[in-house]
Tab-separated table of C-alpha atoms in Angstrom:
chain	number	residue	atom	x	y	z
A	1398	MET	CA	-43.274	154.871	33.907
A	1399	LEU	CA	-43.364	153.659	30.419
A	1400	ALA	CA	-40.021	155.515	29.667
A	1401	LYS	CA	-38.618	154.120	33.032
A	1402	VAL	CA	-39.506	150.665	31.711
A	1403	GLY	CA	-38.032	151.192	28.496
A	1404	VAL	CA	-34.568	152.132	29.830
A	1405	GLN	CA	-34.545	148.984	31.975
A	1406	PHE	CA	-35.513	147.017	28.705
A	1407	PHE	CA	-33.009	148.742	26.914
A	1408	VAL	CA	-30.279	148.156	29.619
A	1409	LEU	CA	-30.997	144.476	29.324
A	1410	THR	CA	-30.503	144.385	25.706
A	1411	SER	CA	-27.208	145.728	26.142
A	1412	ARG	CA	-26.115	142.358	27.836
A	1413	LEU	CA	-27.320	140.325	25.147
A	1414	THR	CA	-24.839	141.073	22.423
A	1415	PRO	CA	-25.897	138.635	19.933
A	1416	LEU	CA	-29.305	139.691	20.111
A	1417	ARG	CA	-28.724	143.171	19.732
A	1418	PRO	CA	-30.088	144.187	16.336
A	1419	ALA	CA	-33.426	142.355	16.747
A	1420	LEU	CA	-34.099	143.707	20.401
A	1421	GLY	CA	-32.815	147.189	19.713
A	1422	ASN	CA	-35.579	147.347	16.924
A	1423	LEU	CA	-38.218	146.112	19.042
A	1424	CYS	CA	-37.293	148.749	21.638
A	1425	ARG	CA	-37.339	151.464	19.047
A	1426	GLN	CA	-40.867	150.229	17.999
A	1427	GLN	CA	-42.143	150.352	21.286
A	1428	PHE	CA	-40.112	153.355	22.641
A	1429	PRO	CA	-39.361	155.740	19.948
A	1430	GLN	CA	-38.277	158.494	22.361
A	1431	MET	CA	-35.706	156.030	23.763
A	1432	GLU	CA	-33.434	156.000	20.296
A	1433	ALA	CA	-31.359	158.924	21.503
A	1434	VAL	CA	-30.863	157.151	24.756
A	1435	THR	CA	-29.853	154.114	22.807
A	1436	THR	CA	-27.216	155.782	20.839
A	1437	ALA	CA	-25.647	157.477	23.641
A	1438	PHE	CA	-25.588	154.135	25.698
A	1439	TRP	CA	-23.689	152.432	22.928
A	1440	LEU	CA	-21.297	154.858	22.468
A	1441	GLN	CA	-20.744	155.371	26.109
A	1442	GLN	CA	-19.993	151.372	26.438
A	1443	THR	CA	-17.826	151.460	22.968
A	1444	ARG	CA	-15.727	154.113	24.608
A	1445	GLY	CA	-15.195	152.463	27.887
A	1446	TYR	CA	-14.189	149.322	25.582
A	1447	ALA	CA	-11.380	151.172	23.735
A	1448	LYS	CA	-10.134	153.138	26.963
A	1449	GLY	CA	-9.840	149.603	28.440
A	1450	LYS	CA	-8.050	148.399	25.595
A	1451	ASP	CA	-5.396	151.322	25.918
A	1452	ARG	CA	-4.768	150.290	29.615
A	1453	LYS	CA	-3.989	147.157	28.383
A	1454	LYS	CA	-1.235	148.206	25.870
A	1455	GLU	CA	-0.021	150.738	28.507
A	1456	LYS	CA	0.559	147.920	30.922
A	1457	GLY	CA	1.807	145.673	28.556
A	1458	GLY	CA	4.344	148.243	27.018
A	1459	LYS	CA	7.922	148.279	27.649
A	1460	GLY	CA	9.065	149.734	31.071
A	1461	LYS	CA	10.368	148.310	34.247
A	1462	PRO	CA	11.057	144.730	34.509
A	1463	VAL	CA	8.429	142.737	36.744
A	1464	LYS	CA	9.737	141.415	39.773
A	1465	VAL	CA	9.162	137.834	39.933
A	1466	GLU	CA	8.519	136.099	43.475
A	1467	ILE	CA	10.352	132.943	43.789
A	1468	ASN	CA	7.801	130.386	45.539
A	1469	GLU	CA	10.585	127.645	46.637
A	1470	LEU	CA	8.219	125.215	48.070
A	1471	GLN	CA	6.059	125.228	44.843
A	1472	LEU	CA	9.000	125.051	42.531
A	1473	ARG	CA	10.822	122.303	44.619
A	1474	GLU	CA	7.824	120.149	43.797
A	1475	LEU	CA	8.426	120.477	40.309
A	1476	ILE	CA	12.229	120.607	40.213
A	1477	ASN	CA	15.777	120.077	41.738
A	1478	LEU	CA	15.971	123.352	42.806
A	1479	ASP	CA	18.996	122.944	44.772
A	1480	GLY	CA	20.703	121.339	41.815
A	1481	LEU	CA	19.568	124.331	39.512
A	1482	ASN	CA	21.297	126.941	41.868
A	1483	ALA	CA	24.226	124.695	42.270
A	1484	GLN	CA	24.812	124.647	38.468
A	1485	MET	CA	24.365	128.648	37.994
A	1486	GLU	CA	26.418	129.495	40.881
A	1487	LYS	CA	29.298	127.145	39.630
A	1488	SER	CA	29.113	129.188	36.378
A	1489	VAL	CA	29.470	132.530	38.414
A	1490	LEU	CA	32.455	131.301	40.619
A	1491	GLN	CA	34.352	129.706	37.459
A	1492	MET	CA	33.827	133.014	35.814
A	1493	LYS	CA	35.386	134.574	38.834
A	1494	GLU	CA	38.275	132.400	39.053
A	1495	ASP	CA	38.939	132.879	35.368
A	1496	PHE	CA	39.194	136.532	36.008
A	1497	ILE	CA	41.863	135.953	38.900
A	1498	LYS	CA	43.925	133.524	36.938
A	1499	ASN	CA	43.859	134.831	33.470
A	1500	LEU	CA	42.977	138.658	33.484
A	1501	SER	CA	45.869	140.063	35.728
A	1502	LEU	CA	47.716	143.391	34.572
A	1503	ARG	CA	50.890	141.179	34.933
A	1504	SER	CA	50.841	137.527	33.703
A	1505	THR	CA	52.575	135.141	36.177
A	1506	SER	CA	53.723	131.622	36.185
A	1507	GLY	CA	51.024	130.922	38.781
A	1508	ALA	CA	48.348	131.669	36.284
A	1509	ILE	CA	49.977	129.495	33.656
A	1510	ASP	CA	50.420	126.480	35.722
A	1511	THR	CA	46.748	126.153	36.203
A	1512	LEU	CA	45.567	126.983	32.743
A	1513	ARG	CA	42.994	124.351	31.636
A	1514	ILE	CA	43.941	122.269	28.575
A	1515	LYS	CA	41.617	120.106	27.090
A	1516	VAL	CA	43.107	116.885	25.500
A	1517	ASP	CA	40.680	114.179	24.075
A	1518	GLY	CA	37.710	115.455	25.838
A	1519	ALA	CA	39.343	115.558	29.063
A	1520	GLU	CA	41.014	118.672	31.093
A	1521	HIS	CA	44.069	118.994	32.688
A	1522	GLU	CA	46.245	121.834	34.064
A	1523	LEU	CA	49.286	122.852	32.162
A	1524	GLN	CA	51.574	121.916	35.118
A	1525	GLU	CA	50.556	118.291	34.899
A	1526	LEU	CA	51.549	118.353	31.209
A	1527	ALA	CA	54.763	120.629	31.149
A	1528	GLN	CA	57.500	121.887	33.480
A	1529	ILE	CA	57.001	125.852	33.790
A	1530	SER	CA	59.767	128.142	34.863
A	1531	ARG	CA	60.838	131.823	34.299
A	1532	LYS	CA	63.932	132.625	32.209
A	1533	ASN	CA	63.797	136.006	33.394
A	1534	PRO	CA	61.358	138.361	34.922
A	1535	LYS	CA	59.767	139.037	31.148
A	1536	THR	CA	59.789	135.439	29.801
A	1537	ILE	CA	58.068	132.202	31.173
A	1538	ILE	CA	59.445	128.872	29.628
A	1539	VAL	CA	57.343	125.809	29.202
A	1540	ASN	CA	58.792	122.541	28.707
A	1541	MET	CA	56.608	120.046	26.879
A	1542	ILE	CA	59.016	117.167	26.506
A	1543	ALA	CA	56.755	115.122	28.501
A	1544	PHE	CA	53.783	115.488	26.318
A	1545	PRO	CA	54.810	116.955	23.104
A	1546	GLN	CA	51.788	115.562	21.216
A	1547	THR	CA	49.603	118.153	23.265
A	1548	ILE	CA	51.400	121.185	22.008
A	1549	PRO	CA	48.796	122.227	19.827
A	1550	ASP	CA	45.980	121.885	22.477
A	1551	VAL	CA	48.381	124.095	24.684
A	1552	LEU	CA	48.832	126.766	22.217
A	1553	ARG	CA	44.900	126.716	21.567
A	1554	ALA	CA	44.302	127.241	25.412
A	1555	ILE	CA	46.882	130.007	25.744
A	1556	GLU	CA	45.259	131.897	22.706
A	1557	LYS	CA	41.720	131.527	24.219
A	1558	SER	CA	42.826	132.282	27.850
A	1559	GLY	CA	42.554	135.975	27.557
A	1560	MET	CA	45.985	136.791	29.078
A	1561	ASN	CA	47.174	138.483	25.739
A	1562	LEU	CA	50.161	135.884	25.557
A	1563	ASN	CA	51.796	135.214	22.187
A	1564	PRO	CA	54.080	132.081	23.008
A	1565	GLN	CA	57.016	131.203	20.646
A	1566	GLN	CA	57.661	127.382	20.010
A	1567	ASP	CA	61.470	125.946	19.748
A	1568	GLY	CA	60.779	122.275	19.154
A	1569	THR	CA	59.211	120.867	22.570
A	1570	THR	CA	59.953	124.124	24.344
A	1571	LEU	CA	57.534	127.232	24.651
A	1572	PHE	CA	58.741	130.776	25.452
A	1573	ILE	CA	55.962	133.050	26.592
A	1574	PRO	CA	56.946	136.847	26.731
A	1575	ILE	CA	55.100	138.785	29.465
A	1576	PRO	CA	53.492	141.904	27.516
A	1577	LYS	CA	54.089	145.565	29.100
A	1578	VAL	CA	51.285	146.968	31.060
A	1579	THR	CA	49.976	149.595	28.133
A	1580	LYS	CA	46.884	151.128	27.679
A	1581	GLU	CA	46.224	148.955	25.003
A	1582	HIS	CA	46.845	146.141	26.827
A	1583	ARG	CA	44.616	146.981	29.447
A	1584	GLU	CA	41.870	147.537	26.891
A	1585	HIS	CA	42.639	144.196	25.647
A	1586	LEU	CA	42.126	142.538	29.077
A	1587	SER	CA	38.841	144.419	29.635
A	1588	LYS	CA	37.725	142.695	26.204
A	1589	ASN	CA	38.590	139.470	26.768
A	1590	ALA	CA	36.608	140.055	30.615
A	1591	LYS	CA	33.570	140.797	28.547
A	1592	VAL	CA	34.054	137.526	26.332
A	1593	LEU	CA	34.369	135.491	29.553
A	1594	PHE	CA	31.440	136.971	30.702
A	1595	ILE	CA	29.341	136.373	27.540
A	1596	LYS	CA	30.636	132.727	27.855
A	1597	TYR	CA	29.174	131.932	31.294
A	1598	ARG	CA	26.152	133.973	30.803
A	1599	ASP	CA	25.352	131.672	27.983
A	1600	ALA	CA	26.064	128.865	30.163
A	1601	ILE	CA	23.738	129.946	32.522
A	1602	ARG	CA	20.898	130.523	30.000
A	1603	ASP	CA	21.585	126.939	28.646
A	1604	ILE	CA	20.847	125.499	32.151
A	1605	GLN	CA	17.877	127.537	32.404
A	1606	ASN	CA	16.386	126.446	29.076
A	1607	SER	CA	17.357	122.814	29.857
A	1608	GLU	CA	15.412	123.042	33.084
A	1609	ILE	CA	12.525	124.712	31.114
A	1610	ARG	CA	12.567	121.871	28.342
A	1611	LYS	CA	12.306	119.197	31.409
A	1612	LEU	CA	9.345	121.202	32.782
A	1613	LYS	CA	7.404	120.924	29.560
A	1614	LYS	CA	7.919	117.225	29.116
A	1615	GLN	CA	6.035	116.480	32.211
A	1616	THR	CA	2.522	115.615	31.476
A	1617	ASP	CA	1.140	115.322	34.670
A	1618	ILE	CA	1.687	119.100	35.359
A	1619	GLY	CA	-0.749	121.719	34.361
A	1620	LYS	CA	-0.099	124.523	32.030
A	1621	ASP	CA	-0.335	127.064	34.403
A	1622	ASP	CA	2.079	125.513	36.780
A	1623	VAL	CA	4.392	124.761	33.999
A	1624	PHE	CA	4.198	128.695	32.996
A	1625	ALA	CA	4.515	129.946	36.687
A	1626	ALA	CA	7.722	127.430	37.196
A	1627	GLN	CA	9.122	128.798	33.806
A	1628	THR	CA	8.999	132.102	34.917
A	1629	GLN	CA	10.638	131.536	38.401
A	1630	VAL	CA	13.303	129.563	36.459
A	1631	THR	CA	14.080	132.445	34.186
A	1632	ALA	CA	14.148	134.955	37.114
A	1633	ILE	CA	16.652	132.671	39.012
A	1634	ALA	CA	18.864	132.580	35.823
A	1635	ASP	CA	18.417	136.527	35.800
A	1636	LYS	CA	19.792	136.865	39.150
A	1637	TYR	CA	22.952	134.811	38.790
A	1638	ILE	CA	23.515	136.690	35.345
A	1639	ALA	CA	23.300	140.194	37.273
A	1640	GLU	CA	25.727	138.941	39.868
A	1641	ALA	CA	28.283	137.880	37.081
A	1642	ASP	CA	27.504	141.195	35.378
A	1643	LYS	CA	28.532	143.029	38.764
A	1644	LEU	CA	31.945	141.143	38.744
A	1645	LEU	CA	32.532	142.079	34.993
A	1646	ALA	CA	31.935	145.755	35.693
A	1647	SER	CA	34.469	145.449	38.912
A	1648	LYS	CA	36.973	143.568	36.842
A	1649	GLN	CA	36.792	146.211	33.781
A	1650	LYS	CA	37.122	148.965	36.224
A	1651	GLU	CA	40.085	147.239	37.780
A	1652	LEU	CA	41.684	146.609	34.573
A	1653	LEU	CA	41.034	149.897	33.024
A	1654	GLY	CA	42.272	151.965	35.913
A	1655	ASP	CA	42.816	155.449	34.692
A	1656	ALA	CA	43.314	154.580	31.076
């Protein structure tokens, strides 16, 4: 009977961690035969705690990304969800458009026509600033006589277009040789496709981070709600980046062919 009471009393002491030393001494004085049980009990508890920590480490380790469920109803109460989706989708569509216009195996005057030129903070299509024609199947002529002051802007835009073009300037006229479709040309276009992807991926991340900063500034939202919304905004960005990544893979396969 005393042994049973001793066990119950000792189990109770295990739940009073701050008082463990004093209660343990009392228990050993009253029930000396329970000392072995005491040691075994605490060893078992410690091992269980250590295993629990190991399990947490395993769960927190690297592995497959956790799928985040998007709670649109909750998210709409905190952010402009339609606006967020529209901005990110616009980046993906713009990348797709740039792929089509600027990364064809044979550059055409049509791609040059719609090349966007940034002048004094505003964007214009090249055909708005110049007369564009073909001297022959291998050369495009860009006459800049109407807006000669924009020639440096046009040259920069052509250089950054990813079309692998090297214009030659003669006064207010640009002569643009169309490169041959070689293995090197294909690889160059493929690299430029990756550059464009990174540009629009970063644009999507900028939209994501801007939205998260707005969330954190709202003082009427609890920390848990902010964290949940932040996680969902990041998941939405990840979805659009994954879509852009698929477009990149498809475009690079098209450009490289059997090269």
